[in-house]
CSV table of C-alpha atoms in Angstrom, one decimal:
chain,number,residue,atom,x,y,z
A,1,MET,CA,-65.1,-15.3,38.2
A,2,LYS,CA,-66.6,-11.9,37.8
A,3,THR,CA,-64.9,-9.7,40.2
A,4,ASN,CA,-61.2,-9.5,41.1
A,5,SER,CA,-60.8,-12.4,43.5
A,6,LEU,CA,-57.5,-14.0,43.9
A,7,PHE,CA,-58.3,-17.6,44.6
A,8,PRO,CA,-60.1,-18.6,41.4
A,9,PHE,CA,-57.4,-16.8,39.5
A,10,LEU,CA,-54.7,-18.8,41.1
A,11,ILE,CA,-56.5,-22.0,40.4
A,12,HIS,CA,-56.6,-21.0,36.7
A,13,VAL,CA,-52.9,-20.2,36.8
A,14,PHE,CA,-52.1,-23.5,38.3
A,15,ALA,CA,-54.3,-25.4,35.9
A,16,LEU,CA,-52.9,-23.7,32.8
A,17,LEU,CA,-49.4,-24.3,33.9
A,18,ALA,CA,-50.1,-27.9,34.6
A,19,ILE,CA,-51.7,-28.4,31.2
A,20,GLN,CA,-48.8,-26.7,29.5
A,21,ILE,CA,-46.1,-28.5,31.3
A,22,LEU,CA,-47.6,-31.9,31.6
A,23,LEU,CA,-49.5,-32.3,28.4
A,24,LEU,CA,-48.5,-29.8,25.8
A,25,ILE,CA,-44.8,-30.1,26.3
A,26,ASN,CA,-44.7,-33.3,24.3
A,27,PHE,CA,-47.1,-32.1,21.6
A,28,VAL,CA,-44.8,-31.5,18.7
A,29,ILE,CA,-45.9,-32.4,15.2
A,30,PRO,CA,-43.2,-31.9,12.6
A,31,ILE,CA,-44.3,-30.6,9.3
A,32,GLY,CA,-41.9,-30.9,6.4
A,33,SER,CA,-38.3,-30.8,7.4
A,34,GLN,CA,-38.0,-27.6,9.3
A,35,PHE,CA,-41.5,-26.6,10.6
A,36,SER,CA,-43.2,-27.9,13.6
A,37,PHE,CA,-46.7,-27.5,15.1
A,38,THR,CA,-46.7,-26.8,18.8
A,39,LEU,CA,-49.3,-25.6,21.2
A,40,TYR,CA,-49.1,-23.0,23.9
A,41,ILE,CA,-51.8,-22.3,26.4
A,42,TYR,CA,-49.9,-20.4,29.1
A,43,PRO,CA,-50.2,-16.9,27.5
A,44,LEU,CA,-53.8,-17.0,28.8
A,45,ILE,CA,-52.4,-16.5,32.3
A,46,VAL,CA,-51.2,-13.0,31.3
A,47,ILE,CA,-54.2,-12.3,29.1
A,48,ILE,CA,-56.6,-12.6,32.1
A,49,LEU,CA,-54.4,-10.7,34.5
A,50,PRO,CA,-56.5,-8.2,36.4
A,51,LEU,CA,-56.6,-4.7,34.9
A,52,ASN,CA,-55.7,-2.8,38.0
A,53,LEU,CA,-52.3,-4.4,38.6
A,54,PRO,CA,-49.4,-1.9,38.2
A,55,LYS,CA,-47.5,-2.4,34.9
A,56,SER,CA,-44.3,-3.3,36.6
A,57,GLY,CA,-46.1,-5.9,38.6
A,58,GLN,CA,-47.6,-7.4,35.4
A,59,LEU,CA,-44.1,-7.6,33.9
A,60,LEU,CA,-42.7,-9.3,37.0
A,61,ILE,CA,-45.5,-11.9,37.0
A,62,ALA,CA,-45.0,-12.5,33.3
A,63,PHE,CA,-41.3,-13.0,33.9
A,64,ILE,CA,-41.9,-15.5,36.7
A,65,ILE,CA,-44.4,-17.5,34.7
A,66,GLY,CA,-42.0,-17.5,31.8
A,67,ILE,CA,-39.1,-18.7,33.9
A,68,ILE,CA,-41.3,-21.6,35.2
A,69,ILE,CA,-42.2,-22.6,31.7
A,70,ASP,CA,-38.5,-22.3,30.6
A,71,TYR,CA,-37.4,-24.4,33.4
A,72,PHE,CA,-39.5,-27.3,32.2
A,73,TYR,CA,-38.8,-26.7,28.5
A,74,ASN,CA,-35.1,-26.5,29.3
A,75,SER,CA,-34.7,-23.2,27.4
A,76,PRO,CA,-33.7,-20.6,30.0
A,77,GLY,CA,-34.9,-17.1,29.1
A,78,VAL,CA,-36.7,-17.9,25.8
A,79,HIS,CA,-40.3,-18.1,27.0
A,80,SER,CA,-39.9,-15.4,29.6
A,81,GLY,CA,-38.3,-13.1,27.1
A,82,ALA,CA,-41.3,-13.5,24.7
A,83,LEU,CA,-43.9,-13.3,27.5
A,84,VAL,CA,-42.4,-10.1,29.1
A,85,PHE,CA,-42.3,-8.5,25.7
A,86,ALA,CA,-46.0,-9.3,25.0
A,87,THR,CA,-46.9,-8.1,28.5
A,88,PHE,CA,-45.2,-4.8,27.8
A,89,LEU,CA,-47.5,-4.5,24.7
A,90,ARG,CA,-50.6,-5.6,26.6
A,91,PRO,CA,-51.7,-2.1,27.9
A,92,ILE,CA,-51.3,-0.8,24.3
A,93,ILE,CA,-53.5,-3.6,22.9
A,94,LEU,CA,-56.0,-3.1,25.7
A,95,ARG,CA,-56.2,0.6,25.0
A,96,LEU,CA,-56.7,-0.3,21.3
A,97,PHE,CA,-59.7,-2.4,21.9
A,98,GLU,CA,-61.2,-0.3,24.8
A,99,PRO,CA,-65.0,-0.9,24.8
A,100,ARG,CA,-67.3,2.1,24.6
A,101,GLY,CA,-68.0,2.3,28.3
A,102,GLY,CA,-64.3,1.8,29.3
A,103,TYR,CA,-63.0,-1.0,31.3
A,104,ARG,CA,-64.4,-2.0,34.6
A,105,ILE,CA,-61.2,-2.4,36.5
A,106,GLU,CA,-62.7,-4.6,39.2
A,107,GLN,CA,-63.3,-7.3,36.7
A,108,PHE,CA,-61.0,-9.7,34.9
A,109,PRO,CA,-60.6,-9.1,31.2
A,110,ILE,CA,-62.3,-12.2,30.1
A,111,SER,CA,-64.9,-13.0,27.4
A,112,LYS,CA,-67.7,-13.5,30.0
A,113,ASN,CA,-67.3,-9.8,31.0
A,114,TYR,CA,-66.8,-8.1,27.8
A,115,GLY,CA,-68.0,-10.4,25.1
A,116,LEU,CA,-66.3,-12.6,22.6
A,117,THR,CA,-66.1,-10.0,19.8
A,118,TRP,CA,-63.9,-8.0,22.2
A,119,PHE,CA,-62.0,-11.0,23.4
A,120,TYR,CA,-61.1,-12.5,20.1
A,121,PRO,CA,-59.0,-9.6,18.7
A,122,TYR,CA,-57.4,-8.9,22.0
A,123,CYS,CA,-56.4,-12.5,22.6
A,124,ALA,CA,-55.3,-13.0,19.0
A,125,LEU,CA,-53.0,-9.9,18.9
A,126,PHE,CA,-51.4,-10.7,22.2
A,127,LEU,CA,-50.9,-14.4,21.3
A,128,PHE,CA,-49.5,-13.5,17.9
A,129,PHE,CA,-46.9,-11.1,19.2
A,130,HIS,CA,-45.9,-13.5,21.9
A,131,LEU,CA,-45.4,-16.4,19.5
A,132,LEU,CA,-43.6,-14.2,17.0
A,133,VAL,CA,-41.1,-13.1,19.5
A,134,TYR,CA,-40.8,-16.6,20.9
A,135,PHE,CA,-40.0,-18.2,17.6
A,136,SER,CA,-37.6,-15.3,16.7
A,137,ILE,CA,-35.6,-15.9,19.9
A,138,ASP,CA,-35.8,-19.6,19.4
A,139,ALA,CA,-34.1,-19.3,15.9
A,140,PHE,CA,-32.0,-16.3,17.0
A,141,SER,CA,-31.0,-15.5,13.4
A,142,PHE,CA,-32.6,-13.8,10.4
A,143,VAL,CA,-31.5,-16.7,8.3
A,144,TYR,CA,-34.4,-18.7,9.5
A,145,ILE,CA,-37.0,-16.0,8.9
A,146,LEU,CA,-39.2,-18.4,6.9
A,147,LYS,CA,-39.2,-20.9,9.7
A,148,ILE,CA,-40.0,-18.3,12.2
A,149,LEU,CA,-43.0,-17.0,10.2
A,150,VAL,CA,-44.5,-20.4,9.3
A,151,ASN,CA,-44.1,-21.7,12.8
A,152,THR,CA,-45.7,-18.6,14.2
A,153,VAL,CA,-48.7,-18.9,12.0
A,154,ILE,CA,-49.4,-22.5,12.5
A,155,SER,CA,-48.8,-22.5,16.2
A,156,PHE,CA,-50.8,-19.4,16.5
A,157,ILE,CA,-53.8,-21.0,14.9
A,158,GLY,CA,-53.5,-24.1,17.1
A,159,SER,CA,-53.0,-22.2,20.3
A,160,PHE,CA,-55.7,-19.7,19.6
A,161,VAL,CA,-58.2,-22.5,19.1
A,162,LEU,CA,-57.0,-24.2,22.3
A,163,ILE,CA,-57.2,-21.1,24.4
A,164,ASN,CA,-60.8,-20.4,23.4
A,165,LEU,CA,-61.7,-24.1,23.9
A,166,TYR,CA,-60.4,-23.8,27.4
A,167,GLN,CA,-62.5,-20.7,28.0
A,168,LEU,CA,-65.5,-22.4,26.6
A,169,ILE,CA,-65.1,-25.6,28.6
A,170,ILE,CA,-64.2,-24.2,31.9
A,171,ARG,CA,-66.8,-21.5,31.4
A,172,LEU,CA,-64.4,-18.9,32.4
B,1,MET,CA,-36.5,18.3,38.9
B,2,PHE,CA,-39.8,17.0,40.3
B,3,SER,CA,-41.2,16.7,36.8
B,4,LEU,CA,-38.2,14.4,36.1
B,5,PHE,CA,-39.3,12.2,39.0
B,6,GLY,CA,-42.8,12.3,37.8
B,7,LEU,CA,-41.6,11.2,34.4
B,8,LEU,CA,-39.5,8.4,36.0
B,9,GLN,CA,-42.6,7.2,37.9
B,10,LYS,CA,-44.8,7.3,34.8
B,11,PHE,CA,-42.3,5.2,32.8
B,12,SER,CA,-41.1,3.0,35.6
B,13,HIS,CA,-42.6,0.0,33.9
B,14,VAL,CA,-40.4,0.6,30.9
B,15,PHE,CA,-37.3,0.3,33.0
B,16,ILE,CA,-38.6,-2.8,34.6
B,17,PHE,CA,-39.4,-4.1,31.2
B,18,LEU,CA,-35.9,-3.4,30.0
B,19,LEU,CA,-34.4,-4.9,33.1
B,20,LEU,CA,-36.4,-8.1,32.8
B,21,GLU,CA,-35.6,-8.4,29.1
B,22,GLY,CA,-32.0,-7.9,29.9
B,23,ILE,CA,-32.1,-10.7,32.3
B,24,CYS,CA,-33.9,-12.9,29.8
B,25,PHE,CA,-31.3,-12.1,27.2
B,26,TYR,CA,-28.5,-13.0,29.6
B,27,LEU,CA,-30.2,-16.3,30.3
B,28,ILE,CA,-30.9,-17.0,26.6
B,29,VAL,CA,-27.4,-16.4,25.5
B,30,ASN,CA,-25.7,-18.2,28.3
B,31,TYR,CA,-27.8,-21.3,28.8
B,32,ASN,CA,-29.0,-22.2,25.3
B,33,THR,CA,-26.3,-23.6,23.0
B,34,THR,CA,-27.6,-22.6,19.6
B,35,GLN,CA,-28.4,-19.1,20.7
B,36,LYS,CA,-25.0,-18.9,22.5
B,37,GLU,CA,-23.1,-20.0,19.4
B,38,ILE,CA,-25.0,-17.6,17.1
B,39,PHE,CA,-24.4,-14.8,19.6
B,40,ILE,CA,-20.7,-15.5,20.0
B,41,HIS,CA,-20.2,-15.7,16.3
B,42,SER,CA,-21.9,-12.4,15.5
B,43,THR,CA,-20.3,-10.4,18.3
B,44,GLY,CA,-17.0,-12.0,17.5
B,45,GLN,CA,-17.1,-10.6,14.0
B,46,LEU,CA,-18.0,-7.2,15.3
B,47,THR,CA,-15.5,-7.0,18.2
B,48,GLY,CA,-12.8,-8.7,16.0
B,49,ASN,CA,-13.1,-5.8,13.6
B,50,ILE,CA,-12.9,-3.1,16.3
B,51,LEU,CA,-10.1,-4.8,18.1
B,52,ASN,CA,-8.1,-5.1,14.9
B,53,GLN,CA,-8.3,-1.4,14.2
B,54,SER,CA,-7.4,-0.6,17.8
B,55,SER,CA,-4.4,-2.9,17.6
B,56,ARG,CA,-3.3,-1.3,14.4
B,57,LEU,CA,-3.5,2.1,16.0
B,58,ASN,CA,-1.6,0.8,19.0
B,59,ASP,CA,1.1,-0.6,16.7
B,60,PHE,CA,1.4,2.7,15.0
B,61,LEU,CA,1.9,4.5,18.3
B,62,LEU,CA,4.7,2.1,19.3
B,63,LEU,CA,6.5,2.4,16.0
B,64,GLU,CA,9.4,4.5,17.4
B,65,GLU,CA,10.1,2.0,20.1
B,66,GLU,CA,9.9,-0.9,17.6
B,67,ASN,CA,12.3,1.0,15.4
B,68,LYS,CA,14.9,1.3,18.1
B,69,ARG,CA,14.5,-2.3,19.0
B,70,LEU,CA,14.9,-3.4,15.4
B,71,THR,CA,18.0,-1.3,15.0
B,72,ALA,CA,19.6,-2.8,18.1
B,73,GLU,CA,18.6,-6.3,16.8
B,74,ASN,CA,20.1,-5.5,13.5
B,75,SER,CA,23.3,-4.4,15.0
B,76,LYS,CA,23.6,-7.6,17.0
B,77,LEU,CA,22.8,-9.7,13.9
B,78,ILE,CA,25.5,-7.9,11.8
B,79,ARG,CA,28.0,-8.6,14.6
B,80,GLU,CA,27.0,-12.2,14.5
B,81,VAL,CA,27.2,-12.4,10.7
B,82,ILE,CA,30.7,-10.9,10.8
B,83,SER,CA,31.9,-13.4,13.4
B,84,LEU,CA,30.2,-16.3,11.6
B,85,THR,CA,31.6,-15.5,8.2
B,86,ASP,CA,34.9,-15.1,9.9
B,87,LEU,CA,34.5,-18.5,11.4
B,88,VAL,CA,33.5,-20.1,8.1
B,89,GLU,CA,36.6,-18.5,6.5
B,90,GLN,CA,38.9,-19.8,9.2
B,91,ASN,CA,37.6,-23.3,8.7
B,92,THR,CA,37.6,-23.3,4.9
B,93,SER,CA,40.7,-21.3,3.9
B,94,ASN,CA,44.3,-21.3,4.8
B,95,ASN,CA,44.4,-17.9,6.4
B,96,LEU,CA,46.8,-17.4,9.2
B,97,ASN,CA,44.8,-18.0,12.4
B,98,ARG,CA,43.5,-14.6,13.5
B,99,THR,CA,40.6,-14.4,15.9
B,100,LEU,CA,38.7,-11.4,14.8
B,101,SER,CA,36.1,-10.0,17.0
B,102,PHE,CA,34.1,-7.0,16.1
B,103,ASP,CA,31.5,-5.0,18.1
B,104,THR,CA,28.9,-3.0,16.4
B,105,TYR,CA,27.0,0.0,17.6
B,106,PRO,CA,24.0,1.5,15.9
B,107,ALA,CA,24.1,5.2,15.2
B,108,GLU,CA,22.3,7.8,13.1
B,109,ILE,CA,23.8,10.3,10.8
B,110,ILE,CA,22.9,13.8,11.8
B,111,SER,CA,24.9,15.7,9.2
B,112,GLN,CA,27.1,15.0,6.2
B,113,THR,CA,28.7,16.7,3.3
B,114,ILE,CA,29.0,15.3,-0.2
B,115,HIS,CA,30.3,18.1,-2.4
B,116,SER,CA,33.8,18.9,-1.1
B,117,ASN,CA,37.0,17.0,-1.6
B,118,ARG,CA,37.1,16.0,2.0
B,119,ASN,CA,33.6,14.9,2.9
B,120,HIS,CA,32.7,14.0,6.4
B,121,ILE,CA,29.8,12.6,8.3
B,122,ILE,CA,28.7,13.4,11.8
B,123,ILE,CA,26.9,10.7,13.8
B,124,ASN,CA,25.0,10.9,17.1
B,125,LYS,CA,27.1,8.6,19.2
B,126,GLY,CA,30.3,9.6,21.0
B,127,SER,CA,32.8,8.6,23.6
B,128,GLN,CA,30.1,8.1,26.1
B,129,ASP,CA,28.8,5.3,23.9
B,130,SER,CA,32.3,3.7,23.8
B,131,LEU,CA,33.3,5.1,20.4
B,132,SER,CA,36.8,6.1,19.7
B,133,ASN,CA,39.0,7.1,16.8
B,134,SER,CA,39.7,4.8,13.9
B,135,MET,CA,36.6,2.8,14.3
B,136,GLY,CA,34.9,1.9,11.0
B,137,LEU,CA,31.5,3.1,9.8
B,138,ILE,CA,29.3,0.7,7.9
B,139,ASN,CA,25.7,0.0,7.1
B,140,ASP,CA,23.9,-3.2,6.2
B,141,ILE,CA,24.9,-2.8,2.5
B,142,GLY,CA,28.6,-1.9,2.7
B,143,VAL,CA,31.4,0.4,3.9
B,144,VAL,CA,30.6,4.1,4.7
B,145,GLY,CA,33.7,5.6,6.3
B,146,ILE,CA,36.2,5.9,9.2
B,147,ILE,CA,35.8,7.8,12.4
B,148,THR,CA,38.4,10.5,12.9
B,149,HIS,CA,37.3,12.6,15.9
B,150,VAL,CA,35.2,11.7,18.9
B,151,ASN,CA,33.4,14.0,21.2
B,152,ASN,CA,31.4,13.1,24.3
B,153,LYS,CA,28.1,12.8,22.4
B,154,TYR,CA,29.0,13.1,18.7
B,155,SER,CA,31.6,11.8,16.4
B,156,LYS,CA,33.0,12.9,13.0
B,157,ALA,CA,34.0,10.4,10.4
B,158,ILE,CA,35.5,10.7,6.9
B,159,SER,CA,33.4,9.1,4.3
B,160,LEU,CA,34.6,7.1,1.3
B,161,LEU,CA,34.3,10.3,-0.7
B,162,ASN,CA,37.2,11.8,1.0
B,163,VAL,CA,40.7,12.0,-0.5
B,164,ASP,CA,42.2,11.1,2.9
B,165,CYS,CA,40.2,7.9,3.2
B,166,LYS,CA,42.2,4.8,2.2
B,167,ILE,CA,40.8,1.4,2.7
B,168,SER,CA,42.6,-1.9,2.1
B,169,SER,CA,40.5,-3.9,-0.3
B,170,THR,CA,40.4,-7.0,-2.6
B,171,VAL,CA,38.4,-8.0,-5.6
B,172,LYS,CA,36.1,-10.8,-4.6
B,173,GLY,CA,37.4,-14.1,-5.6
B,174,ASN,CA,41.0,-12.9,-5.6
B,175,ASP,CA,43.6,-12.8,-3.0
B,176,TYR,CA,45.4,-9.8,-4.3
B,177,PHE,CA,44.9,-6.7,-2.3
B,178,GLY,CA,45.1,-3.0,-3.0
B,179,THR,CA,44.1,0.4,-1.7
B,180,MET,CA,40.8,2.0,-2.3
B,181,SER,CA,40.8,5.8,-2.4
B,182,TRP,CA,39.1,8.7,-4.0
B,183,ASP,CA,40.6,11.3,-6.3
B,184,GLY,CA,38.0,14.0,-5.5
B,185,LYS,CA,36.8,14.2,-9.1
B,186,ASP,CA,33.8,12.0,-9.7
B,187,LEU,CA,31.3,11.1,-7.0
B,188,ASN,CA,30.6,7.8,-8.5
B,189,ILE,CA,34.2,6.6,-9.0
B,190,LEU,CA,36.6,5.4,-6.4
B,191,THR,CA,40.0,4.1,-7.4
B,192,LEU,CA,41.5,0.8,-6.5
B,193,SER,CA,45.2,0.8,-7.0
B,194,GLY,CA,47.9,-1.8,-6.3
B,195,ILE,CA,46.4,-4.9,-7.9
B,196,PRO,CA,49.2,-6.5,-9.9
B,197,LYS,CA,48.6,-6.9,-13.6
B,198,HIS,CA,48.5,-10.7,-13.5
B,199,ALA,CA,45.4,-10.6,-11.4
B,200,LYS,CA,42.2,-11.9,-13.1
B,201,PHE,CA,38.9,-10.2,-12.7
B,202,SER,CA,36.2,-8.5,-14.8
B,203,GLU,CA,33.8,-5.6,-14.9
B,204,GLY,CA,31.0,-6.0,-12.5
B,205,ASP,CA,33.0,-7.9,-9.9
B,206,THR,CA,32.5,-6.8,-6.3
B,207,VAL,CA,35.2,-5.1,-4.3
B,208,ILE,CA,35.3,-6.1,-0.7
B,209,THR,CA,37.3,-5.3,2.4
B,210,ASN,CA,39.9,-7.9,3.1
B,211,GLY,CA,40.9,-8.5,6.7
B,212,TYR,CA,44.1,-6.5,6.5
B,213,SER,CA,42.9,-3.3,7.8
B,214,THR,CA,42.4,-3.3,11.5
B,215,ILE,CA,39.3,-1.1,11.0
B,216,PHE,CA,36.9,-3.1,9.0
B,217,PRO,CA,35.9,-6.8,9.2
B,218,PRO,CA,36.6,-8.7,6.0
B,219,ASN,CA,34.1,-9.3,3.2
B,220,LEU,CA,32.2,-6.0,3.5
B,221,THR,CA,31.2,-4.7,0.1
B,222,ILE,CA,32.7,-1.4,-1.0
B,223,GLY,CA,31.6,-1.3,-4.6
B,224,THR,CA,31.6,-2.8,-8.0
B,225,ILE,CA,34.1,-2.6,-10.8
B,226,VAL,CA,33.2,-0.2,-13.6
B,227,ASN,CA,36.3,-0.3,-15.8
B,228,TYR,CA,40.0,-0.6,-15.4
B,229,ASN,CA,43.3,0.1,-17.2
B,230,ILE,CA,46.9,-0.7,-16.7
B,231,ASP,CA,49.1,1.8,-15.1
B,232,ARG,CA,52.1,1.8,-17.4
B,233,SER,CA,54.6,3.1,-14.8
B,234,ASN,CA,54.5,0.3,-12.3
B,235,GLU,CA,52.7,-2.7,-13.7
B,236,PHE,CA,49.6,-2.4,-11.6
B,237,TYR,CA,46.0,-2.0,-12.5
B,238,ASN,CA,44.0,1.2,-11.9
B,239,ILE,CA,40.5,0.0,-11.3
B,240,ASN,CA,37.5,2.3,-11.2
B,241,VAL,CA,35.0,1.2,-8.6
B,242,LYS,CA,31.4,2.5,-8.2
B,243,PRO,CA,30.6,2.7,-4.5
B,244,ILE,CA,27.7,0.5,-3.5
B,245,ILE,CA,26.3,3.1,-1.1
B,246,SER,CA,24.7,6.3,-2.4
B,247,PHE,CA,26.1,8.8,0.0
B,248,GLY,CA,23.2,11.3,-0.5
B,249,ASN,CA,20.6,9.5,1.6
B,250,LEU,CA,22.4,7.7,4.4
B,251,LYS,CA,20.6,7.7,7.7
B,252,LYS,CA,21.3,4.7,9.8
B,253,VAL,CA,24.8,3.3,10.2
B,254,TYR,CA,26.7,1.0,12.4
B,255,VAL,CA,30.1,1.7,14.1
B,256,VAL,CA,32.4,-1.3,14.1
B,257,ASN,CA,35.1,-1.7,16.6
B,258,ASN,CA,37.9,-4.2,16.1
B,259,ASN,CA,38.6,-5.5,19.6
B,260,PHE,CA,42.1,-6.6,18.6
B,261,GLY,CA,42.8,-3.5,16.5
B,262,GLU,CA,45.3,-2.1,19.1
B,263,GLU,CA,47.2,-5.3,19.4
B,264,ILE,CA,47.6,-5.7,15.6
B,265,LEU,CA,48.5,-2.1,15.1
B,266,SER,CA,51.2,-2.2,17.8
B,267,LEU,CA,52.6,-5.3,16.2
B,268,GLN,CA,52.7,-3.6,12.8
B,269,ARG,CA,54.5,-0.6,14.2
B,270,GLU,CA,57.1,-2.8,15.8
B,271,ASN,CA,60.1,-3.1,13.6
């Protein structure tokens, strides 16, 4: 999937959504009394969105993906709120890690095109912000700040590993 | 102007972002119970505070109306108290059956004198408010005076501190009656005369109206006994009474009208 072609992209979207909704939705490991270890793979959809999409369009796509996830998680607005926020930050993060030659807008922002050393920080930052906002909305109160932070960290580690595993296996 | 449009175009994704986050917030708060409860609790505290202040301000602005309403209510309650005490008395004492019925009207004092021998009070109600001569003036503490002249909108009354003002009164607990009047000398001393020397009372007793005047309902306080002596000439007491009302700072009064006053007076004149 080197150049911006719609069909492979849609297959990946569908696959990621399926994995998230069918497999990962039940993957909750409680740690202690108030922390839990959960995995999220759907942020990869937004991570690999083409670079030449208008920003409003990216936000809309993120919103729709989030709503679909929310529908199955029975938490209307939570995932979409977090995902839209992270998508808003995406251009800033991309600009932060702009490779020396600039981005080639006809290609997807994936590790095959730009290398793992570029992909790791980009993916990590995006994922971290997304999960931070997600757990904050989920708790909705500063009383639970410890819970928010711990959950973010452990879910981040798990999801990050999972996302890169997916990339490796599917040879994105 | 065009640069504004350019700016809008450049930042259109920010507006879309804000719009979408707004929709997400709406969904979160409305459809997730924990978030909904936390949201309602926090906003409730904030709005509660603001609404409380707004309500206090509103109350303050409506004070004048509330005041008028309370005065009218007060007037009605005094009327009820008068008729109820009368009812109680009728049922517990051996008084000759006399159905007293008093109307009360609230009024405000707009002018008064306290330094002359014949002090008067001017109130802001007149004949257009159904006032007429010889109606009594009271407030919630006790007796104030008697109306002498009535205009369309204002009336003049003599206060207790007026040598012409004579009120039929009794020492509470007694059945003997006498006349309360003022000698013009000391602002704090009214004179109760005509109580026979075999009457029993003591300093500090309350002096009240009996029902014998057609002007005032019975059991209204006039004052308290300060001291007394025997009038050698005609075997009656001279009792010095301190008026219960301080005439300097009167503002709100009630005009009492005895509905049967005319009847009783005409009977008294017949002879």
